[in-house]
mmCIF file of C-alpha atoms in Angstrom:
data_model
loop_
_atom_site.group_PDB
_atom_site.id
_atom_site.type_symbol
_atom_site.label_atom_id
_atom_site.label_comp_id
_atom_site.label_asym_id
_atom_site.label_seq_id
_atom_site.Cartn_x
_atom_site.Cartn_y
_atom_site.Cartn_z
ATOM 1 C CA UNK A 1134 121.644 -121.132 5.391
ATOM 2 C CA UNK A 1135 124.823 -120.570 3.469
ATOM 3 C CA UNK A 1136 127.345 -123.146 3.328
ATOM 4 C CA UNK A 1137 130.468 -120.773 4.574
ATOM 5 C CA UNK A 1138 127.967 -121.001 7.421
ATOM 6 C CA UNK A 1139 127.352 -124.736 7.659
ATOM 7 C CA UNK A 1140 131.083 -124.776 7.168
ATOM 8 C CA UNK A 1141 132.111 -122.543 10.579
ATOM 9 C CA UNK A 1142 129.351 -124.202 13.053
ATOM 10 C CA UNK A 1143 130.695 -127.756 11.299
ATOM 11 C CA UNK A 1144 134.173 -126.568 13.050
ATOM 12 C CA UNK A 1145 133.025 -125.821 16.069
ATOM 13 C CA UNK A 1146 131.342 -128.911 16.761
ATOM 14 C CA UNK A 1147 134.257 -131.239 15.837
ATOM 15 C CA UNK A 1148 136.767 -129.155 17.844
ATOM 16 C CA UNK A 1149 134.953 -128.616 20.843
ATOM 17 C CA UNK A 1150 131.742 -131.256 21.207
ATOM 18 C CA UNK A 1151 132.983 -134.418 19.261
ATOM 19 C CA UNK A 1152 135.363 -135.391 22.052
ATOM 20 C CA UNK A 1153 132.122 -135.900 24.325
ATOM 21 C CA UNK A 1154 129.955 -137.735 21.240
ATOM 22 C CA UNK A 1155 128.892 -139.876 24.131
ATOM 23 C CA UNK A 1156 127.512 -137.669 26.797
ATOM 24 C CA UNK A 1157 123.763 -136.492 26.635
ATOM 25 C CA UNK A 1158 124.054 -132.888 25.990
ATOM 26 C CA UNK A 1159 121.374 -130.741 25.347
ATOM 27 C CA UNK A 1160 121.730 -128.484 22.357
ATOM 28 C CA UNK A 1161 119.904 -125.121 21.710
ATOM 29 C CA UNK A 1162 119.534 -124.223 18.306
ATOM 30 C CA UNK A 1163 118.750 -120.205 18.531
ATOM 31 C CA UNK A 1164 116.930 -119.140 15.478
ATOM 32 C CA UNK A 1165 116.272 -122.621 14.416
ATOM 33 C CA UNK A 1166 113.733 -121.790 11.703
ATOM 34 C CA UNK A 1167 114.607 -123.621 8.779
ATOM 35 C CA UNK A 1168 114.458 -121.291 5.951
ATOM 36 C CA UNK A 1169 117.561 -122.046 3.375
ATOM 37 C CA UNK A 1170 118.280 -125.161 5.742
ATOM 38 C CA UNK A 1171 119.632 -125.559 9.229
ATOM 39 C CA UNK A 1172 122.291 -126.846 11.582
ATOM 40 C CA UNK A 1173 120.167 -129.904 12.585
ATOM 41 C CA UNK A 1174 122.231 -132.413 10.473
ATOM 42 C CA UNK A 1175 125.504 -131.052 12.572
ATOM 43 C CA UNK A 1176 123.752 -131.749 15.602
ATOM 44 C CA UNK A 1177 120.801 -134.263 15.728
ATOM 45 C CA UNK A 1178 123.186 -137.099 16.795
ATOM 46 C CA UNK A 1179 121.920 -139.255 19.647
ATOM 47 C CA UNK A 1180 122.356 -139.023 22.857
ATOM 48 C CA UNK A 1181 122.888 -135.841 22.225
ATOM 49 C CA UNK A 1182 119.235 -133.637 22.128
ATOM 50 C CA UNK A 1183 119.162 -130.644 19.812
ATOM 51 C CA UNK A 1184 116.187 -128.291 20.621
ATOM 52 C CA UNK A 1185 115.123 -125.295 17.653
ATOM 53 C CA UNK A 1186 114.114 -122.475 19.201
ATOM 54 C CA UNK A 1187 112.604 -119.388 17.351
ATOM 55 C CA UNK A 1188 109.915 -116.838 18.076
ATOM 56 C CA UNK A 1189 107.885 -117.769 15.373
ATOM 57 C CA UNK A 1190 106.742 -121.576 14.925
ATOM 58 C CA UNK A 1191 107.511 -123.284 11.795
ATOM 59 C CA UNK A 1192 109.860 -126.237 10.267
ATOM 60 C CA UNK A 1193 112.628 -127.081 12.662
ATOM 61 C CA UNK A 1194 110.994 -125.079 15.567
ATOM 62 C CA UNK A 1195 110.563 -127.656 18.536
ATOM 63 C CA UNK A 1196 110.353 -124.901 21.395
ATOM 64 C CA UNK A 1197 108.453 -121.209 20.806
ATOM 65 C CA UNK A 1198 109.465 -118.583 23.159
ATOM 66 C CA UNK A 1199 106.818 -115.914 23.830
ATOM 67 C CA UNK A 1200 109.402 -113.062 24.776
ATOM 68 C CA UNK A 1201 112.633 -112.637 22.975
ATOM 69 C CA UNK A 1202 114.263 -111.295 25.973
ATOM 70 C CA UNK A 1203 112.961 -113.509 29.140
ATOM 71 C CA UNK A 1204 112.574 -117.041 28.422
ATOM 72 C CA UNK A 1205 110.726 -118.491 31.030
ATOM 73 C CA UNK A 1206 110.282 -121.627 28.976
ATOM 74 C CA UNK A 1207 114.047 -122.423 29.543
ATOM 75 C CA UNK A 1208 115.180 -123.116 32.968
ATOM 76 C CA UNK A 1209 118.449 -121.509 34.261
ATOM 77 C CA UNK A 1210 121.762 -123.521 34.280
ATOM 78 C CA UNK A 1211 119.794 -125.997 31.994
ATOM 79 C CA UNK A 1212 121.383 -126.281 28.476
ATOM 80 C CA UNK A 1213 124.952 -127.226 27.806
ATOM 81 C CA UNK A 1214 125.463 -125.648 24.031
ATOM 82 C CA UNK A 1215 123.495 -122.900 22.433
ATOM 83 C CA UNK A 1216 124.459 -122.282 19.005
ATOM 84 C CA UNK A 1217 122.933 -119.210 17.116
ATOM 85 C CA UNK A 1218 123.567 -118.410 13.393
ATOM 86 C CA UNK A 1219 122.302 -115.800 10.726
ATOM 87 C CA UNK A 1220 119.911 -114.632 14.257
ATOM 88 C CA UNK A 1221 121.923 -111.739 15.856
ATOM 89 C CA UNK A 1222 121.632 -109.192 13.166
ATOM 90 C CA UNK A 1223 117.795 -109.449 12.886
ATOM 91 C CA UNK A 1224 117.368 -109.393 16.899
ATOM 92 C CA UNK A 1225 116.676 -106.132 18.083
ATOM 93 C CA UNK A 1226 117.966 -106.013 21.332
ATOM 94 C CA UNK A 1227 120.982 -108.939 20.942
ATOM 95 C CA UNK A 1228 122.404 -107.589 24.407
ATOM 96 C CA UNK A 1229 119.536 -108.598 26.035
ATOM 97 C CA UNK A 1230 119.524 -112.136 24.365
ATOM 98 C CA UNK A 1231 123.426 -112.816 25.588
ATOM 99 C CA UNK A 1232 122.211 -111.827 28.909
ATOM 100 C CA UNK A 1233 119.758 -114.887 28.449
ATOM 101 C CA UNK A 1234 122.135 -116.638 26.687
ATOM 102 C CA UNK A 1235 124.392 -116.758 30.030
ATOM 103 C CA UNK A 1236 121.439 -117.320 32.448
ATOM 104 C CA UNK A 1237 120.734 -120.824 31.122
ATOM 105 C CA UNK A 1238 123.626 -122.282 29.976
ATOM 106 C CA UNK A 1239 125.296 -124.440 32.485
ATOM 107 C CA UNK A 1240 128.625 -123.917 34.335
ATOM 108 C CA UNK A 1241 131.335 -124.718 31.581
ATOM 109 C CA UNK A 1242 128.328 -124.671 28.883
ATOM 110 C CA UNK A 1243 129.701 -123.580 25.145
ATOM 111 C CA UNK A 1244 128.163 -121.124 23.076
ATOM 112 C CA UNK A 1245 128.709 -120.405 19.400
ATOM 113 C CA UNK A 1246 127.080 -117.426 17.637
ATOM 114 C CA UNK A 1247 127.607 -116.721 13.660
ATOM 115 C CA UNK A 1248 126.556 -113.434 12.217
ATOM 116 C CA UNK A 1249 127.011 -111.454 9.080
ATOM 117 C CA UNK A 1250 129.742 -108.887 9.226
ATOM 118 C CA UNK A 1251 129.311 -107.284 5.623
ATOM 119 C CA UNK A 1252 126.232 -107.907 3.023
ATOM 120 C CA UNK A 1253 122.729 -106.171 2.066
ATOM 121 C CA UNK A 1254 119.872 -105.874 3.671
ATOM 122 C CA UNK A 1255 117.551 -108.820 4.468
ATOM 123 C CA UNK A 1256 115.026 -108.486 6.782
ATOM 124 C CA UNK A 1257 113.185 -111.198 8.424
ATOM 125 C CA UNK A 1258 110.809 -108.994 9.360
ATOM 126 C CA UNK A 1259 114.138 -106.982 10.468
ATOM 127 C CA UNK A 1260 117.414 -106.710 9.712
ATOM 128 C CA UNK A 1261 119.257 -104.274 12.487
ATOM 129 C CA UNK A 1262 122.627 -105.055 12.863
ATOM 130 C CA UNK A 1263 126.465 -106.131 11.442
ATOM 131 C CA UNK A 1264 129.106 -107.737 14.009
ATOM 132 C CA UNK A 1265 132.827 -107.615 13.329
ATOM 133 C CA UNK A 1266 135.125 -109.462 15.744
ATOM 134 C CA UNK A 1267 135.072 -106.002 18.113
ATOM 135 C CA UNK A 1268 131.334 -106.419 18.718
ATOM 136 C CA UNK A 1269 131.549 -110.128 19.054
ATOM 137 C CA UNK A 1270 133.866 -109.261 21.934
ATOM 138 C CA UNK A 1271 131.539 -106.724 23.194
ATOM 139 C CA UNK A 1272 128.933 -109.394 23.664
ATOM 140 C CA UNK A 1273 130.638 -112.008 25.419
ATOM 141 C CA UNK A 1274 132.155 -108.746 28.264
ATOM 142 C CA UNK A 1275 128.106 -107.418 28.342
ATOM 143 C CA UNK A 1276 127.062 -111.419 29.312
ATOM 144 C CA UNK A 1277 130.103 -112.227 31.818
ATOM 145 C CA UNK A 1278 130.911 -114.926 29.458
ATOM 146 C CA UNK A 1279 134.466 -116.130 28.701
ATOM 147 C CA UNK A 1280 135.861 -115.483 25.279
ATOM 148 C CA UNK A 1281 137.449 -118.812 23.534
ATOM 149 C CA UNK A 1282 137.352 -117.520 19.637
ATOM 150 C CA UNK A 1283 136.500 -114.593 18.412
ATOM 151 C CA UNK A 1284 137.214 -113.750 14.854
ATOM 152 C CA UNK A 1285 135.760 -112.262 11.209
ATOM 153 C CA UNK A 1286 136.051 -113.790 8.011
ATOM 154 C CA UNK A 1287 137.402 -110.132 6.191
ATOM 155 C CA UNK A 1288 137.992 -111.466 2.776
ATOM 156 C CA UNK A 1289 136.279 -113.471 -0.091
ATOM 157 C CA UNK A 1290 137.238 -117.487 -0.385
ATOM 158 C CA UNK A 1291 137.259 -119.237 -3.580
ATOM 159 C CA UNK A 1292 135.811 -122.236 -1.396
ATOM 160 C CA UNK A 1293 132.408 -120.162 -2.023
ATOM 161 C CA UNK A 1294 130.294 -118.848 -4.339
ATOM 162 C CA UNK A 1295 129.051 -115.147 -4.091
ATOM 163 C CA UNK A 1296 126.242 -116.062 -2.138
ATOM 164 C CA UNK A 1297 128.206 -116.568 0.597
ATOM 165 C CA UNK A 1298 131.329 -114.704 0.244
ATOM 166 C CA UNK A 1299 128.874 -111.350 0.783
ATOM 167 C CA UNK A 1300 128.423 -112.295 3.989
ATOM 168 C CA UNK A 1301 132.045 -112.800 5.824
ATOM 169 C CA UNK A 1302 130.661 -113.813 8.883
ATOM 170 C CA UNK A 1303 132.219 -113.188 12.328
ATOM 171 C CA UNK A 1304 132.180 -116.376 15.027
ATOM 172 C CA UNK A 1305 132.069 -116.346 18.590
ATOM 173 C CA UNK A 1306 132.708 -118.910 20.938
ATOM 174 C CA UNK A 1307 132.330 -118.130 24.497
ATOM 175 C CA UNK A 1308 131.842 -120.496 27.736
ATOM 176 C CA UNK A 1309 130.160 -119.934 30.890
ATOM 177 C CA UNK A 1310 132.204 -119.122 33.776
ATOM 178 C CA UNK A 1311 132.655 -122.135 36.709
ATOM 179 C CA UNK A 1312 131.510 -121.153 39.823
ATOM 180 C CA UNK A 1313 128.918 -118.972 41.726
ATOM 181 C CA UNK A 1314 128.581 -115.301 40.713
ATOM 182 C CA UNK A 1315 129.009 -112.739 43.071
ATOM 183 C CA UNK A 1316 126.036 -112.112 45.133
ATOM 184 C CA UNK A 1317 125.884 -108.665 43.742
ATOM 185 C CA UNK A 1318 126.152 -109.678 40.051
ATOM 186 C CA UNK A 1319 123.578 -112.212 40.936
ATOM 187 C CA UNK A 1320 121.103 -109.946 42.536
ATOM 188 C CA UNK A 1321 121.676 -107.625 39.441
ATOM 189 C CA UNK A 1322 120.729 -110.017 37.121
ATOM 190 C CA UNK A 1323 118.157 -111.457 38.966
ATOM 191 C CA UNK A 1324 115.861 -107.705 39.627
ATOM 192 C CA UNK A 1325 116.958 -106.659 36.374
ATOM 193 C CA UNK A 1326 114.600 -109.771 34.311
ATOM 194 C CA UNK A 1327 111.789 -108.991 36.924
ATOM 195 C CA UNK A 1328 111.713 -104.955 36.853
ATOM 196 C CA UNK A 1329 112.269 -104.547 32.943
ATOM 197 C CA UNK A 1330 109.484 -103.504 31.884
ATOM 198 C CA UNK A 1331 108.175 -106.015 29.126
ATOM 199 C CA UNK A 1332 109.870 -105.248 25.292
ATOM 200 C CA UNK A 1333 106.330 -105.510 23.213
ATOM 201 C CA UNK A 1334 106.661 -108.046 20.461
ATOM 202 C CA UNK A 1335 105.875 -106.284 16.937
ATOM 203 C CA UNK A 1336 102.375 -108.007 15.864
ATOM 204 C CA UNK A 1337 103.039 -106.576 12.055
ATOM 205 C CA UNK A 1338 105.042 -105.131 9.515
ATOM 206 C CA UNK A 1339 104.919 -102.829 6.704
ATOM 207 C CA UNK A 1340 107.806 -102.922 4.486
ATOM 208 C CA UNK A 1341 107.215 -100.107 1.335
ATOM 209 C CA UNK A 1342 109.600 -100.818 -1.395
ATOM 210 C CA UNK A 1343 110.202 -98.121 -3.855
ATOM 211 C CA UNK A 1344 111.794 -98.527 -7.497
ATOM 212 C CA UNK A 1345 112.556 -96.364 -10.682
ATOM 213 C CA UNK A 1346 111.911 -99.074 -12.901
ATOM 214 C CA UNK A 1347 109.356 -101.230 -11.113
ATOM 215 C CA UNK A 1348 111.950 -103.867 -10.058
ATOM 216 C CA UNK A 1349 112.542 -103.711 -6.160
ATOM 217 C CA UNK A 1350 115.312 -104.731 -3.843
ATOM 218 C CA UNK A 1351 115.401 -105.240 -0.689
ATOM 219 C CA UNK A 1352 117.775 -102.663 -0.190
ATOM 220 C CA UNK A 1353 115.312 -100.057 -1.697
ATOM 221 C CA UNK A 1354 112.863 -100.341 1.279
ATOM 222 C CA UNK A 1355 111.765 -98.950 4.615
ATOM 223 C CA UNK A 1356 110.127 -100.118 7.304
ATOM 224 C CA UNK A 1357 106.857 -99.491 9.749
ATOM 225 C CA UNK A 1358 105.262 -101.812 11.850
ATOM 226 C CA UNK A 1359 101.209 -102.247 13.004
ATOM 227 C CA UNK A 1360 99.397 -103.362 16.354
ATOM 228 C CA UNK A 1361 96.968 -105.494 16.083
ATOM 229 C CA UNK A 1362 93.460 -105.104 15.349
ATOM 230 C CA UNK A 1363 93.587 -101.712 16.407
ATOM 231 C CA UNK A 1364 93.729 -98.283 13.512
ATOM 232 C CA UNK A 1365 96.735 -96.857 12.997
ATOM 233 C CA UNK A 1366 98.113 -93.897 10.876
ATOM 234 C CA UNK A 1367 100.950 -94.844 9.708
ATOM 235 C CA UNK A 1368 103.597 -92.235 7.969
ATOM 236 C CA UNK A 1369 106.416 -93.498 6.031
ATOM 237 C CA UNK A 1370 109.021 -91.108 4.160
ATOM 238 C CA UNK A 1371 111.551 -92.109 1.380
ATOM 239 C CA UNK A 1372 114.914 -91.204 1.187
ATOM 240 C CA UNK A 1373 115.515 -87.717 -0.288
ATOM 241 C CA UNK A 1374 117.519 -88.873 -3.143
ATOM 242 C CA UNK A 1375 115.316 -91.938 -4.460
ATOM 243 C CA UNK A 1376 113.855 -91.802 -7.961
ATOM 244 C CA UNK A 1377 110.562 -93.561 -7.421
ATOM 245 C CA UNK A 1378 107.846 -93.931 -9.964
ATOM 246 C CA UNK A 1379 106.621 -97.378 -8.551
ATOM 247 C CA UNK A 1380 105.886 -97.942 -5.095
ATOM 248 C CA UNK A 1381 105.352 -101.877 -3.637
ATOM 249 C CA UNK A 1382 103.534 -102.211 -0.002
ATOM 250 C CA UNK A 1383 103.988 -105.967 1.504
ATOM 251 C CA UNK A 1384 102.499 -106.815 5.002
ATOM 252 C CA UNK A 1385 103.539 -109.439 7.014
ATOM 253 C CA UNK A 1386 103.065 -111.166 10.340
ATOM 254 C CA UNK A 1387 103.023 -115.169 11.666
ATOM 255 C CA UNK A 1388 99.213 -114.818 12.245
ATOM 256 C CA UNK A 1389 98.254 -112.184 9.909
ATOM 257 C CA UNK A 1390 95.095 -113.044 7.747
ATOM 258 C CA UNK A 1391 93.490 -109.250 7.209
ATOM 259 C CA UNK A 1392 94.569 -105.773 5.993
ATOM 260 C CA UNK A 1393 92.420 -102.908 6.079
ATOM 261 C CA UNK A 1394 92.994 -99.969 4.495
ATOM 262 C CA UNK A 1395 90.966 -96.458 4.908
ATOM 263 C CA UNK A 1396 93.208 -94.459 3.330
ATOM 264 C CA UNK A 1397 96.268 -94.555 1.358
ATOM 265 C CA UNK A 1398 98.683 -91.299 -0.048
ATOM 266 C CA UNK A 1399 101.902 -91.067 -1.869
ATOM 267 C CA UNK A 1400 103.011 -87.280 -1.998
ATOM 268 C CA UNK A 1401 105.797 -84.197 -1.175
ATOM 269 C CA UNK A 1402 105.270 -81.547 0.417
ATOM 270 C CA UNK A 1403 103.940 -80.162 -2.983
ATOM 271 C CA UNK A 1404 101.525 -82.627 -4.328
ATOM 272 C CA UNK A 1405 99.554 -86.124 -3.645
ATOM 273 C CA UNK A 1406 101.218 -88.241 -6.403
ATOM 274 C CA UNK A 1407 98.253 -91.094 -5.546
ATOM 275 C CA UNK A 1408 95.480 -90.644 -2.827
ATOM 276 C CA UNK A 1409 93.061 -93.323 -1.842
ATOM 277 C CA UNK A 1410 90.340 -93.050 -1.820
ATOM 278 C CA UNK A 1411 90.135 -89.764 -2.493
ATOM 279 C CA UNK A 1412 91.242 -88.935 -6.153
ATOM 280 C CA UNK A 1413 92.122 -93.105 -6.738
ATOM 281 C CA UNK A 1414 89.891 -96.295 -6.710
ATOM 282 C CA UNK A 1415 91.074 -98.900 -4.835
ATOM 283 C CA UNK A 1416 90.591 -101.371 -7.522
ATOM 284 C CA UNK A 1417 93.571 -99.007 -9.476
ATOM 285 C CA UNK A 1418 95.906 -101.513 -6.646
ATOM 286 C CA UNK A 1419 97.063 -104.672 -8.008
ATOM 287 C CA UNK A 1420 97.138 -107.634 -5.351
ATOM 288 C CA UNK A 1421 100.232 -109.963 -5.913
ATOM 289 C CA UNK A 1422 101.611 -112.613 -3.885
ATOM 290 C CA UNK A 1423 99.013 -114.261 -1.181
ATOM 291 C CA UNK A 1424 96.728 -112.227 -1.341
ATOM 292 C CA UNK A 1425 92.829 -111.927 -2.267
ATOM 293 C CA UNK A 1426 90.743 -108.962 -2.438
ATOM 294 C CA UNK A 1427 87.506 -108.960 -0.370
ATOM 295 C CA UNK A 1428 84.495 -106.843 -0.748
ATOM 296 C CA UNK A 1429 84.106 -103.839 0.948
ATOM 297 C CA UNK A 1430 82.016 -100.685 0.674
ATOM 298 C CA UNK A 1431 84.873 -97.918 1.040
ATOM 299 C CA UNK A 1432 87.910 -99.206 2.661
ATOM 300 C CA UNK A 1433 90.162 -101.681 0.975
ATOM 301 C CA UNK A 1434 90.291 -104.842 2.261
ATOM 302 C CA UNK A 1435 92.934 -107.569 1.722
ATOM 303 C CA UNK A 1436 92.237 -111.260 3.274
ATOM 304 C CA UNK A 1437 95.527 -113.252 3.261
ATOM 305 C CA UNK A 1438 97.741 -116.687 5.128
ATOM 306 C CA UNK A 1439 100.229 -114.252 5.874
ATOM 307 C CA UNK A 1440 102.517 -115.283 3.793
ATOM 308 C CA UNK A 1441 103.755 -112.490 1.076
ATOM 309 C CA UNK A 1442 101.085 -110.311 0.503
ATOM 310 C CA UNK A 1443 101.828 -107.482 -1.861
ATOM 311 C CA UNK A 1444 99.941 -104.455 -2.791
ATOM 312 C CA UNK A 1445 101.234 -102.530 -6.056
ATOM 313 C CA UNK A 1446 100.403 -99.040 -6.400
ATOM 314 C CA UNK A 1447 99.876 -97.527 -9.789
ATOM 315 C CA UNK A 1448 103.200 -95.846 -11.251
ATOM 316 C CA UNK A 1449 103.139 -92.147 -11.213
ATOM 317 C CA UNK A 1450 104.909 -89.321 -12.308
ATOM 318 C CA UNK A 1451 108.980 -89.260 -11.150
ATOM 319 C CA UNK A 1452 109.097 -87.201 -8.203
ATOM 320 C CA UNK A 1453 111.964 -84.253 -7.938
ATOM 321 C CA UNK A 1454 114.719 -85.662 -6.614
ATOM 322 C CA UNK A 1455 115.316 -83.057 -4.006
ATOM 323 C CA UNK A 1456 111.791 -83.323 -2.529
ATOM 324 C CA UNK A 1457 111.345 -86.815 -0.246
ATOM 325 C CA UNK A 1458 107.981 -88.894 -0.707
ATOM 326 C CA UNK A 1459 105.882 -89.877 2.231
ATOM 327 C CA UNK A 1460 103.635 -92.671 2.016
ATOM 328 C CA UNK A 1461 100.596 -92.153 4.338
ATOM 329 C CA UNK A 1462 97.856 -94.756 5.444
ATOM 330 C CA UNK A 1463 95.178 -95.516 7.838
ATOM 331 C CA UNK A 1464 95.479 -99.122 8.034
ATOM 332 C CA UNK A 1465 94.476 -102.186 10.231
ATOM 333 C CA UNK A 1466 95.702 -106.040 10.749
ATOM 334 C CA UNK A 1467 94.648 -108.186 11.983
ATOM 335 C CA UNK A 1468 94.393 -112.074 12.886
ATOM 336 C CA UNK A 1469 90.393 -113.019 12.038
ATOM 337 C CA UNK A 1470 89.363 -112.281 7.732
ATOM 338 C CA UNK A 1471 86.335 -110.831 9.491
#
């Protein structure tokens, strides 16, 4: 949590929540896993009641929600503030969270959503989106919500460092309207959480990082997902222009403790630059991060906490430029090292 961050929500309260410092309003910290830090200091002020609520459990996370986009652990016309920062551009579906957003927020409730307008990549397990002021706007008109700030930071401060200047956020601060929706909005709304069918939550990821020089970035990377406990061939191709001669593979997941793999191929459409376990041994893989290497008699298995587990292929040969790489596998995860 950057502090040009900390800095905007900071405003927010103080010029629209300090004038009722007395009244017992509940506060809904979207996204409140505490990874860099947290807005829990700005908020966690008696009788007020600040509530974290993430996907995922972990520090700061008082209330998991099973489905990102119908929370039937929060009650409608319930909370009076939601506040939501560095969350938007890693939710898949945001328009579907303001939609929720609106549904349990009370009659003259405040929102305030921060997100990332410029920056690179960092995916927790995703990272989908940028908002500028126009798709802030876009937001609040999709909920029905009523538009009290919207703006983007669109230039460097010398109040931060670089850390945070790369992000220029953009803020929104909406409130919910007064007064009973229209019987057709309402009926809308109200068919529209039932008959949805169900957005599956991703059990695992894949990320395959790629690198000329065996550092990696984040920003060098793409992305695949697993269910889990069940096989999967999984096909993965690199963009056309990389120069890879080292490739990384990191799996994660919140209850990931197993990866299987049967098979495993880096190649063009000319030649297998690495193929598992058919012209490589699977002990030619180097395990970093958390994760341990269990016996197995052909497949290659990987028991980790789910944490950062990292599997380094051997470097190869630079592939031509103007042929892509695909990255093949027949892999498994899954929640049991059994």
């Amino acid at each position: 949590m950057h502090l040009s961050s900390i800095d905007k929500m900071t405003a927010f309260r103080r010029r629209y929540l300090d004038s009722q410092a007395s009244q017992p309003l509940v506060i809904v910290d979207l996204g409140s896993q505490d990874i860099r830090g947290s807005y829990r200091s700005i908020f966690d002020r008696p009788p007020w009641r600040y509530v974290g609520v993430d996907i995922v459990p972990g520090k700061n996370v008082e209330l998991v929600i099973r489905d990102p986009y119908n929370w039937r652990e929060l009650k409608s016309n319930s909370v009076d503030v939601l506040i939501s920062g560095q969350t938007f551009e890693h939710t898949e579906f945001f328009w579907e969270t303001a939609g929720e957003i609106e549904r349990i927020l009370k009659p003259n409730g405040l929102c305030c959503i921060i997100a990332p307008w410029t920056g690179p990549v960092h995916r927790y397990p995703l990272d989908c989106w940028r908002m500028n002021c126009d798709g802030m706007l876009a937001i609040a008109r999709y909920a029905g919500l009523e538009v009290l700030e919207a703006w983007s930071q669109t230039a460097d401060s010398p109040k931060y460092d670089a850390d945070s200047n790369q992000w220029h956020e953009s803020i929104l601060i909406v409130r919910k309207r007064k007064g009973e929706q229209k019987l057709r909005e309402r009926i809308y709304r109200w068919s529209k959480r039932r008959v949805r069918p169900p957005l599956k939550n991703i059990d695992y990821w894949i990320q395959v990082l790629f690198a000329a020089d065996q550092t990696y970035r984040e920003e060098q990377s793409v992305c695949s997902f697993l269910d889990g406990d069940q096989w999967r061939k999984v096909w993965i191709g690199l963009p056309a222009d990389a120069q890879v001669r080292s490739v990384r593979i990191d799996f994660s997941g919140p209850r990931l403790r197993l990866i299987e793999l049967a098979s495993l191929r880096v190649s063009d459409e000319n030649r297998n630059f690495l193929d598992f376990p058919a012209q490589n041994a699977w002990d030619e893989i180097h395990l970093q991060g958390d994760a341990e290497r269990l016996e197995s008699a052909g497949d290659l298995r990987v028991k980790t906490e789910g944490i950062d587990p990292q599997l380094h292929l051997p470097a190869f040969k630079e592939a031509r430029e103007d042929l892509p790489l695909f990255v093949e596998m027949q892999a498994r995860a899954k929640c049991e090292p059994s």
